[in-house]
Structure formats: structure tokens, C-alpha cells
PDB file of C-alpha atoms and ligand atoms in Angstrom:
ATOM      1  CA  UNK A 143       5.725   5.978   8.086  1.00  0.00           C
ATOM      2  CA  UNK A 144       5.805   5.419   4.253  1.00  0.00           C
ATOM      3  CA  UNK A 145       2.485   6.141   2.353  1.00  0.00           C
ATOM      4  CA  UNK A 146       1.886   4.187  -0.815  1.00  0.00           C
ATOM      5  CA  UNK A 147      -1.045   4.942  -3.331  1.00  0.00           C
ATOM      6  CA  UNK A 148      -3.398   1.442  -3.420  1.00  0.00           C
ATOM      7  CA  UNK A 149      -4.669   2.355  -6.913  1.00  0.00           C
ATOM      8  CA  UNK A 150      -3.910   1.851 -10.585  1.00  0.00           C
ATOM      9  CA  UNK A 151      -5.392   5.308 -11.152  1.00  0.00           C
ATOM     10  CA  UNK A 152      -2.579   6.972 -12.967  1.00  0.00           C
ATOM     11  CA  UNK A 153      -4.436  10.742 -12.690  1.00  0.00           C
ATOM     12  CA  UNK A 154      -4.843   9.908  -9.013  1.00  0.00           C
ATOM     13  CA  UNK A 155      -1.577   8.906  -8.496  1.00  0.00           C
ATOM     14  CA  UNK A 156      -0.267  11.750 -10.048  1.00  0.00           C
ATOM     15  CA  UNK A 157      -2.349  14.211  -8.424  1.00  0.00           C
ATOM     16  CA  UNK A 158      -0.794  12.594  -5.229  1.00  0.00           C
ATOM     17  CA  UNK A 159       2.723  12.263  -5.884  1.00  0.00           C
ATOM     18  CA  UNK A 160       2.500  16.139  -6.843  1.00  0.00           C
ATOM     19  CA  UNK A 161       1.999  16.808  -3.171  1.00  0.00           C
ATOM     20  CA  UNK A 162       4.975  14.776  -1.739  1.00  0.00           C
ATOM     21  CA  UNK A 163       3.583  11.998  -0.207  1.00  0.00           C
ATOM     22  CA  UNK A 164       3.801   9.034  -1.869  1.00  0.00           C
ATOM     23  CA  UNK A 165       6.339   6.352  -1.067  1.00  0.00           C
ATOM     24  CA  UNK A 166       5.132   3.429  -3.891  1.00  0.00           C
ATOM     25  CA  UNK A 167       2.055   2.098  -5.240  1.00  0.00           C
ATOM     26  CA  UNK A 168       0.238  -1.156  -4.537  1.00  0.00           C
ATOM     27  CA  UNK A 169      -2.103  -2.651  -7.109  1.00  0.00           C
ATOM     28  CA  UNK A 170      -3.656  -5.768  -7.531  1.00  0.00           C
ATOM     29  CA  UNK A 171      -6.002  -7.580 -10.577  1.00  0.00           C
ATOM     30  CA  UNK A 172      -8.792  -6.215  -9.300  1.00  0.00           C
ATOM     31  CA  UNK A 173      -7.438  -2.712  -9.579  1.00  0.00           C
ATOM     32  CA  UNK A 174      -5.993  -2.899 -12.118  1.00  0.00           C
ATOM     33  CA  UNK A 175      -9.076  -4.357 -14.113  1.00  0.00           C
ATOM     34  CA  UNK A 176     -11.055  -1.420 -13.044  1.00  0.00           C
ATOM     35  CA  UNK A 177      -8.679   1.095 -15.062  1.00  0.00           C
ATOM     36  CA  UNK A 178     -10.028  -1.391 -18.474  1.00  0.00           C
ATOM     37  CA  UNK A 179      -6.160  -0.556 -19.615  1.00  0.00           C
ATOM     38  CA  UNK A 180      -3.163  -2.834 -20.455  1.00  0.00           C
ATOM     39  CA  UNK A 181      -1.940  -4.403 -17.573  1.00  0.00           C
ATOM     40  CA  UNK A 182       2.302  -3.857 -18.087  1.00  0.00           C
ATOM     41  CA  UNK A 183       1.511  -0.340 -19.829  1.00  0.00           C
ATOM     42  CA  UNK A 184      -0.140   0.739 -16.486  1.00  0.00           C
ATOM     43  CA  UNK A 185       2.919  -0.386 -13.908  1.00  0.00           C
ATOM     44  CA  UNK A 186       5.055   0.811 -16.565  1.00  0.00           C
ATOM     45  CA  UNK A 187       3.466   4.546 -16.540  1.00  0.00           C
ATOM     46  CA  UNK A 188       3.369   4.389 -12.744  1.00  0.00           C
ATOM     47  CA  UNK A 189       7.004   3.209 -12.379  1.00  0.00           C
ATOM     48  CA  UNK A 190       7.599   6.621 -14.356  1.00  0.00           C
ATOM     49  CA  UNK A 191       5.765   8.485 -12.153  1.00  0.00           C
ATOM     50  CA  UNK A 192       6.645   7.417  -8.477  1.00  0.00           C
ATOM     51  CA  UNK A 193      10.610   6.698  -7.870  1.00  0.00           C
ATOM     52  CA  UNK A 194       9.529   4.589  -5.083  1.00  0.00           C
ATOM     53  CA  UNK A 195       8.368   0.827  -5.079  1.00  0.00           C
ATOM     54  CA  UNK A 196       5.453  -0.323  -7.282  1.00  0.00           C
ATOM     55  CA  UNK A 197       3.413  -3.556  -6.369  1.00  0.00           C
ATOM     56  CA  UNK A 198       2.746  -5.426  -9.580  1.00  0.00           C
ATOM     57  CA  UNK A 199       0.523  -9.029  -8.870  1.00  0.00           C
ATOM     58  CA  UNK A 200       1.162 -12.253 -10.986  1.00  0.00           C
ATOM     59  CA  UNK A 201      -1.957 -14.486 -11.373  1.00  0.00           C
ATOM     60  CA  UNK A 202      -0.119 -17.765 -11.911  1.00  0.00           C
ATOM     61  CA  UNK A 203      -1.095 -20.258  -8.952  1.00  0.00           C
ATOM     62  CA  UNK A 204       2.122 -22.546  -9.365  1.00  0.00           C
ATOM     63  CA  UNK A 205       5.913 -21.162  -8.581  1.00  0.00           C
ATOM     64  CA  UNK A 206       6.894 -21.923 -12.058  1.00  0.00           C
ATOM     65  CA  UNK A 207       4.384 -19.787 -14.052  1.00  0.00           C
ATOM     66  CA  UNK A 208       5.035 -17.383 -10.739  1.00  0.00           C
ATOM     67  CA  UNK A 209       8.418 -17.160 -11.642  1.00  0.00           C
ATOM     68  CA  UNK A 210       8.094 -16.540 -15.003  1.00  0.00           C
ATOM     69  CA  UNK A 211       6.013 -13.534 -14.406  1.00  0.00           C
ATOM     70  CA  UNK A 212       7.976 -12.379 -12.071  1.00  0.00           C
ATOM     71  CA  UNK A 213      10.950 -11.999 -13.957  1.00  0.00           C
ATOM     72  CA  UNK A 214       8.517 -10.155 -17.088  1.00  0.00           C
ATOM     73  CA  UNK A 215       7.236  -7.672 -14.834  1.00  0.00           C
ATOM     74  CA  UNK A 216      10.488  -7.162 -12.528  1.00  0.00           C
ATOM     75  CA  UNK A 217      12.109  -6.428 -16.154  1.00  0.00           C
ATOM     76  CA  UNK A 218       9.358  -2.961 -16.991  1.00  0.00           C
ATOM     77  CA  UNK A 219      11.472  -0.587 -14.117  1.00  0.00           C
ATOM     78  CA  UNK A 220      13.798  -1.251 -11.294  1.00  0.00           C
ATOM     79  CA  UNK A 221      11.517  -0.132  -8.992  1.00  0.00           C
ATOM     80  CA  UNK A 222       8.936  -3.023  -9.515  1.00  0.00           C
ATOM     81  CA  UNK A 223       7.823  -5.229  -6.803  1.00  0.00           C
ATOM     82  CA  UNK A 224       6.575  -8.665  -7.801  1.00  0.00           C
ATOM     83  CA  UNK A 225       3.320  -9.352  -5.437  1.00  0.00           C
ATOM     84  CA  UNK A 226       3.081 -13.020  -4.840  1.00  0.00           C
ATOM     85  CA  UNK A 227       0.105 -14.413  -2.837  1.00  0.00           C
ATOM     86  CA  UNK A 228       0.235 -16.366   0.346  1.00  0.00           C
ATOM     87  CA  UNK A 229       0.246 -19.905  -0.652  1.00  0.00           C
ATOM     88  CA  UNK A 230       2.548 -22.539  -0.027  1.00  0.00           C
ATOM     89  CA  UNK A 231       4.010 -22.192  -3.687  1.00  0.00           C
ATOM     90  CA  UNK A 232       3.417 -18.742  -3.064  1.00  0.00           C
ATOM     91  CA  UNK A 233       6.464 -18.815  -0.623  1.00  0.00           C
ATOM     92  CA  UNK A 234       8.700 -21.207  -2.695  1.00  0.00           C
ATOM     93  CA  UNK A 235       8.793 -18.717  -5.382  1.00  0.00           C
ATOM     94  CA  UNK A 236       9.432 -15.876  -3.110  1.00  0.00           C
ATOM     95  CA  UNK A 237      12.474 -17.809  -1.578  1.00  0.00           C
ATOM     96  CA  UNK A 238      13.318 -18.336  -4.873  1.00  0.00           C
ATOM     97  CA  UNK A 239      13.188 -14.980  -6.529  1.00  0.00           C
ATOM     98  CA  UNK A 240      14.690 -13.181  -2.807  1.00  0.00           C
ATOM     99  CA  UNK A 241      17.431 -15.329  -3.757  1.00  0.00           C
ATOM    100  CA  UNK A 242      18.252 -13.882  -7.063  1.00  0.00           C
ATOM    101  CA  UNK A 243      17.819  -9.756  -5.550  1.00  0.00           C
ATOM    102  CA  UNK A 244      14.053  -9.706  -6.560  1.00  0.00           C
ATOM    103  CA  UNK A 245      11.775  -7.828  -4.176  1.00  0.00           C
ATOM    104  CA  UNK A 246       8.643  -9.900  -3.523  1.00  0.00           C
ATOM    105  CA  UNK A 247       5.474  -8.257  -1.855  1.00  0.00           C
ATOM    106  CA  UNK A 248       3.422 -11.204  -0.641  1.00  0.00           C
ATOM    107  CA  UNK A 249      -0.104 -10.456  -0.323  1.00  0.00           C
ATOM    108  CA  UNK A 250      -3.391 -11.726   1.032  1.00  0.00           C
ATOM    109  CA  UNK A 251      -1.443 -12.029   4.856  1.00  0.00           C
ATOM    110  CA  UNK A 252      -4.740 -12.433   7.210  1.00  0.00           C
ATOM    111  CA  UNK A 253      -2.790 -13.981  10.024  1.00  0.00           C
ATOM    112  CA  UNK A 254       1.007 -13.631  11.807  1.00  0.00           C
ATOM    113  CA  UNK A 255       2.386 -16.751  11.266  1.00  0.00           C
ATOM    114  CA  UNK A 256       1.809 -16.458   7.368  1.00  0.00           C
ATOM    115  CA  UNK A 257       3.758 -13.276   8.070  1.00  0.00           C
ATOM    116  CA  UNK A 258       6.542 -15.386   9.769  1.00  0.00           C
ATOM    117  CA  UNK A 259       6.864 -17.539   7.292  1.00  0.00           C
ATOM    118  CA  UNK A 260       7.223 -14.587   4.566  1.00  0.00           C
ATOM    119  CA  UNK A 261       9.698 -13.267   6.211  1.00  0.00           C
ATOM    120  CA  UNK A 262      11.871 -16.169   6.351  1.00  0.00           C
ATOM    121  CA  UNK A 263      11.710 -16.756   2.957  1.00  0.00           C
ATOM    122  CA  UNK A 264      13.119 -12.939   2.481  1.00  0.00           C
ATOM    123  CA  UNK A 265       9.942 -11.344   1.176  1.00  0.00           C
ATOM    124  CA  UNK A 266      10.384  -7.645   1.303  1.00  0.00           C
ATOM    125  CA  UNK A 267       7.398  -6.930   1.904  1.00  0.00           C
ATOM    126  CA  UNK A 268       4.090  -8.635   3.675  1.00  0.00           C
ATOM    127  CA  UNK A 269       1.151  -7.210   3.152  1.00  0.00           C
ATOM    128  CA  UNK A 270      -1.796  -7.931   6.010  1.00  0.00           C
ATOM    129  CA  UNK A 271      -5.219  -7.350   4.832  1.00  0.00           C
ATOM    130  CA  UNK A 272      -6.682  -5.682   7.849  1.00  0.00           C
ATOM    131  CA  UNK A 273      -9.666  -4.131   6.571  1.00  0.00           C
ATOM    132  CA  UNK A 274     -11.084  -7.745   4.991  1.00  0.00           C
ATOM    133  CA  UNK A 275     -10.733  -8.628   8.278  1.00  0.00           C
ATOM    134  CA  UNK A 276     -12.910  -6.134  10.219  1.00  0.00           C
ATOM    135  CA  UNK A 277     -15.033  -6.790   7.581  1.00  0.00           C
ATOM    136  CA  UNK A 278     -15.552 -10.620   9.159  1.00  0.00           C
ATOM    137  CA  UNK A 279     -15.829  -9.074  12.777  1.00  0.00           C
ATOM    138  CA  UNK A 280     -12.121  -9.668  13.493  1.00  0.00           C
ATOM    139  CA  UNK A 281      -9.641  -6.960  14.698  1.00  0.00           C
ATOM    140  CA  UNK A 282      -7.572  -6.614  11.762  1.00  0.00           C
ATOM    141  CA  UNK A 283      -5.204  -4.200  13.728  1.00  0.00           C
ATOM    142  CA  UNK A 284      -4.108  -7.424  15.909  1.00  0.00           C
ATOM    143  CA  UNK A 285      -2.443  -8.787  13.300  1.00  0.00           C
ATOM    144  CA  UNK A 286      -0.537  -5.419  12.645  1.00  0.00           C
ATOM    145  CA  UNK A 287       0.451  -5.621  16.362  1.00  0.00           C
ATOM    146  CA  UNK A 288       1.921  -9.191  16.453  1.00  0.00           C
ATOM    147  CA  UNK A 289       3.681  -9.057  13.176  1.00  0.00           C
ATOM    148  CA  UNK A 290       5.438  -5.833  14.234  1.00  0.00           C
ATOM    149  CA  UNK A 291       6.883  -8.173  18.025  1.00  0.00           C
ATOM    150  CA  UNK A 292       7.646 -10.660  15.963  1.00  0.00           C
ATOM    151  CA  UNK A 293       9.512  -9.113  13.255  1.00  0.00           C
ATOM    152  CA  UNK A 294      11.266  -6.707  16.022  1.00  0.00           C
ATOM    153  CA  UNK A 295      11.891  -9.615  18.242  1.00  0.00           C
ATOM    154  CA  UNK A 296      14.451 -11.622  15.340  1.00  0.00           C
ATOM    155  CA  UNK A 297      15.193  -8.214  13.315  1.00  0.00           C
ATOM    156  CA  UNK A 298      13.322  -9.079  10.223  1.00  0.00           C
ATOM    157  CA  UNK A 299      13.897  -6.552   7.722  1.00  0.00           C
ATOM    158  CA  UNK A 300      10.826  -7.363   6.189  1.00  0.00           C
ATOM    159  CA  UNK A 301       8.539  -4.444   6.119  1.00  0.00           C
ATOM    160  CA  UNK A 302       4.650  -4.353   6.804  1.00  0.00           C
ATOM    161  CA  UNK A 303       2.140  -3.010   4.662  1.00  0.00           C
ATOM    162  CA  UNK A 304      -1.070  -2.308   6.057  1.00  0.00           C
ATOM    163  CA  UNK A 305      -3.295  -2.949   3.071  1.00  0.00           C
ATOM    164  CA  UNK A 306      -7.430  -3.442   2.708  1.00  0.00           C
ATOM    165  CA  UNK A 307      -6.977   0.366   4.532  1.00  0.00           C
ATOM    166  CA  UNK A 308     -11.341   1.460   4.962  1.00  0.00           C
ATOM    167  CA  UNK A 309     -11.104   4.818   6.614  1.00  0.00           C
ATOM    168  CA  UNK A 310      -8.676   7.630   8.299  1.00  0.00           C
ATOM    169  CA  UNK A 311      -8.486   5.650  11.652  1.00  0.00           C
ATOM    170  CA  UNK A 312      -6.621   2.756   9.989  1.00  0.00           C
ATOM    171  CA  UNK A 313      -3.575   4.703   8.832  1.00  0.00           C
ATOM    172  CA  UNK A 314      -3.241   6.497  12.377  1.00  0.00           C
ATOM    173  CA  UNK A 315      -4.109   3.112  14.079  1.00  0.00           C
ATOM    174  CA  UNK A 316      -1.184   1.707  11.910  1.00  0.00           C
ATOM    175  CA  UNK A 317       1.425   4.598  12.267  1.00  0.00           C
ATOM    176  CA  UNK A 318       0.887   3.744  16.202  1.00  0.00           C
ATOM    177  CA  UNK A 319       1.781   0.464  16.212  1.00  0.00           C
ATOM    178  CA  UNK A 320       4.838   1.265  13.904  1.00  0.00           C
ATOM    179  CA  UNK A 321       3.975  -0.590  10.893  1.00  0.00           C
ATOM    180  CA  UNK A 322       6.303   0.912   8.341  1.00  0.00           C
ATOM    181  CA  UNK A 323       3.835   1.434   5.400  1.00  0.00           C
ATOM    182  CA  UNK A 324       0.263   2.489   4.756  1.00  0.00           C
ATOM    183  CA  UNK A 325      -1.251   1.340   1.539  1.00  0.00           C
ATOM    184  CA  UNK A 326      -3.963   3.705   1.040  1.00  0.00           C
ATOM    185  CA  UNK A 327      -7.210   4.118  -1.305  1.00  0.00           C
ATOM    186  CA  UNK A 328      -6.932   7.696  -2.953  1.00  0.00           C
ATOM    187  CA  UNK A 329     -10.371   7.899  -1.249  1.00  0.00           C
ATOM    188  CA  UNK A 330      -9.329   7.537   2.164  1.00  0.00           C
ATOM    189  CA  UNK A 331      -6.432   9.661   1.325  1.00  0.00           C
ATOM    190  CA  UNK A 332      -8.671  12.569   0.138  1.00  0.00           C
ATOM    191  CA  UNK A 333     -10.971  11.957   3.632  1.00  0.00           C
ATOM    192  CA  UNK A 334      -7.604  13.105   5.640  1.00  0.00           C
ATOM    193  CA  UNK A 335      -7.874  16.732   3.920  1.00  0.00           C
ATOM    194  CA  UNK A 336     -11.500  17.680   4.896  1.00  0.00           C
ATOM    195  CA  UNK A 337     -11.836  18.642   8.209  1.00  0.00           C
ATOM    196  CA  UNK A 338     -14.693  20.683   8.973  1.00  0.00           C
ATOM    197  CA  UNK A 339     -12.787  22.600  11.352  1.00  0.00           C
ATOM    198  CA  UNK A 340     -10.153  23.544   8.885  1.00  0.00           C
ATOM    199  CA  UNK A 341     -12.892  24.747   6.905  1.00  0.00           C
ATOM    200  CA  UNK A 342     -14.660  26.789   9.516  1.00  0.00           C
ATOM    201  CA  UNK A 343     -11.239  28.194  10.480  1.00  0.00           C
ATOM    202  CA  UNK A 344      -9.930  29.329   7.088  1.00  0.00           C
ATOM    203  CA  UNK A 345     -12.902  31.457   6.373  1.00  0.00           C
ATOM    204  CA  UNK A 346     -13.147  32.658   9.988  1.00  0.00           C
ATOM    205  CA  UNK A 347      -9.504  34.302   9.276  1.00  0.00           C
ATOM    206  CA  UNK A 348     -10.948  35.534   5.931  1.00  0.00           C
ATOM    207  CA  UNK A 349     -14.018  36.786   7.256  1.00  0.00           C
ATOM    208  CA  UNK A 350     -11.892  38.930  10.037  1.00  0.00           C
ATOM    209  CA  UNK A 351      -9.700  40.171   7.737  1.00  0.00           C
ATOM    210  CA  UNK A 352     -12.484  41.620   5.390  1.00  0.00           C
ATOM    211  CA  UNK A 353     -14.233  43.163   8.089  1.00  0.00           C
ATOM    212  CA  UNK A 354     -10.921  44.807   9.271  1.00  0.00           C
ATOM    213  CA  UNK A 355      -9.174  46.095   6.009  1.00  0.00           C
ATOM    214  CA  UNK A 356     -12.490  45.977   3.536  1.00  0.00           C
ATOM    215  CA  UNK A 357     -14.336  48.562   4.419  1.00  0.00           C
TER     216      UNK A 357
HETATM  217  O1  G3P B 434      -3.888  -3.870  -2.286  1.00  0.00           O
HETATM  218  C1  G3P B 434      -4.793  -4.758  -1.845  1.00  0.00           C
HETATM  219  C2  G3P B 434      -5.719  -4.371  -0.711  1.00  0.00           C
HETATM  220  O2  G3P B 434      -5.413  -3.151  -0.181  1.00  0.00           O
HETATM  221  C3  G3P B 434      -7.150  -4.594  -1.066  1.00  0.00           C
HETATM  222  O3  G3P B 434      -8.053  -3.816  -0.345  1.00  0.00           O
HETATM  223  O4  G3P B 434     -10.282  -2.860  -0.058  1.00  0.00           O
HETATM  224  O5  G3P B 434      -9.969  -4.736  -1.692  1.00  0.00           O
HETATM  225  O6  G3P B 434      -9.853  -5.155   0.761  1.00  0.00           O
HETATM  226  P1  G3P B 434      -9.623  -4.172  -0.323  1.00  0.00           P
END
């Protein structure tokens, strides 16, 4: 499974992509606001940092003004994936732009037949929202589940992004039902390191080995 960084936290990012294991980078306006910093610099200065593909949002709510920024952005690195959200001109765009070779991400997916219907516009990406979800007392995994039959059952090459990831247990959750990316906060990421038994362990080697050689 393919992890990508949801941030616009360049120092995170970097930290990250130092260790080998990120894929791509999601963002979105809200992320991106939070970093106070020019919008195409940002994608730009991750696009230099991770080879792999970087989500970059347009805010336009009709295909035209979709398209438009579409092409801007797709035009900052090669590696740039236009995020489009699921609305009816949402989709029209992405047929559009999957037409002319441009990689669409479309986001804000809360159900499997918006899924469906990204994928048969050729979206490259769909990205349920699992965690918004949970957080109205639905199973967001579900979703994750039925996209994955349906996409296996008529070999969409579509892949799934399991984005709005809360904690750990989502990313595993998600690797089990074969969802081919994890789009993950570079807190949750950091949670996956600490384990207090790891911990415990490493100083009960060091502890041994003092008492042994350090006399
Ligand atoms: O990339 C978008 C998505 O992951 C948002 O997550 O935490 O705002 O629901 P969240």
C-alpha cells in the first residue's frame, strides 16, 4: 500500500520523505491555508520534494473555471494531480480533463456510487472521506470495502485513497481491505513510531548490556 503525506507542511513532508515512505501528498484549502503561504509556491516546493503524485484542489464550483485551474496548476510539475470535488460539474470536468491525459483526484467521496461514477469518468484517483464519516456515527471503512468489489468487479484502474485518516487503526483497517493508498496526517504518522513496548525493549537491551560489559 502507497502512503501519501495529507499535509502542506513542507518541513513535515520532508522529514518524511527522508525516511522512504512517502508515495505523494494530498492537500486541500484548508491545509493549505493553515501553512499562511502562497498557494502554487507550496505544491510547487512539494512537487520538488516528493517524485510521486501531489494533490493540488481548485476552488472553482463550475467545470469551466475548474478547467481553467486545472490546466494552471497541472502546468507547476508533472507530477501534479488536479483534486476536483464530487459534484455533478465536478465529474464533467474530470471526464473532460481524463480525456486530455490529466490526472484528476476527486475528493469529498462519502458514498460508493459517487465512487462509481468517478471512475467512469476516468478519475485517477477517488478519494473517500472515511474519518468525516465516523465522525457522523457511520462506518466510514464500509465505503472502503464496497468501492474496492466494485472497482475489482469491472477492473477500474482507478485507485482509492483513504483520506479524513483519525488514528493508526485506519491505515491498517485500510491496508486490509486493499485500498491502494493511505492519505495520512503527519500526526497519525508519527503515532505509528511510539510504541511503548519498543521503548521498554530498547533500553531493556541497553540496560543488559551495561550491566554485562560496564562494570
Ligand atoms: O485530504 C483531505 C482529508 O484527508 C481531510 O481530512 O481530517 O479534514 O477530515 P479531515
Amino acid at each position: 500500500m502507497k502512503f501519501f503525506m495529507d499535509t502542506a507542511n513542507i518541513e513535515r513532508i520532508r522529514e518524511y520523505a527522508e525516511l522512504g515512505i512517502v508515495d505523494g501528498v494530498t492537500t486541500n484549502p484548508s491545509l493549505v491555508a493553515k501553512e499562511g503561504k502562497n498557494f502554487e509556491e507550496v505544491i510547487k516546493e512539494i512537487s520538488s520534494i516528493v517524485k510521486g503524485p501531489i494533490s493540488a484542489e481548485v476552488l472553482s464550483l463550475n467545470t469551466e473555471g475548474m478547467i481553467e485551474e486545472a490546466k494552471k496548476l497541472a502546468n507547476i510539475a508533472p507530477n501534479i494531480a488536479i483534486k476536483i470535488p464530487m459534484t455533478k460539474e465536478g465529474i464533467k470536468a474530470t471526464y473532460i480533463l481524463s480525456q486530455k491525459g490529466i490526472n484528476v483526484n476527486i475528493t469529498l467521496v462519502f458514498s460508493p456510487s459517487q465512487a462509481l461514477l468517478a471512475a467512469k469518468v476516468g478519475a485517477k484517483f477517488v478519494s473517500p472521506f472515511i474519518g468525516r464519516l465516523d465522525d457522523i456515527s457511520h462506518i466510514g471503512m464500509d465505503i472502503v470495502s464496497s468501492i474496492r468489489t466494485i472497482f475489482d468487479n469491472y477492473d477500474f484502474q482507478t485507485e482509492i485513497i483513504v483520506a479524513s485518516i483519525r488514528h493508526p487503526r485506519h491505515i491498517v483497517e485500510a491496508a486490509e481491505l486493499g485500498a491502494d493508498i493511505a492519505t495520512v496526517p503527519p500526526a497519525v504518522l508519527e503515532k505509528i513510531f511510539h510504541h511503548p513496548l519498543t521503548d521498554i525493549g530498547i533500553e531493556r537491551f541497553l540496560d543488559d548490556w551495561r550491566k554485562a560489559f560496564e562494570k
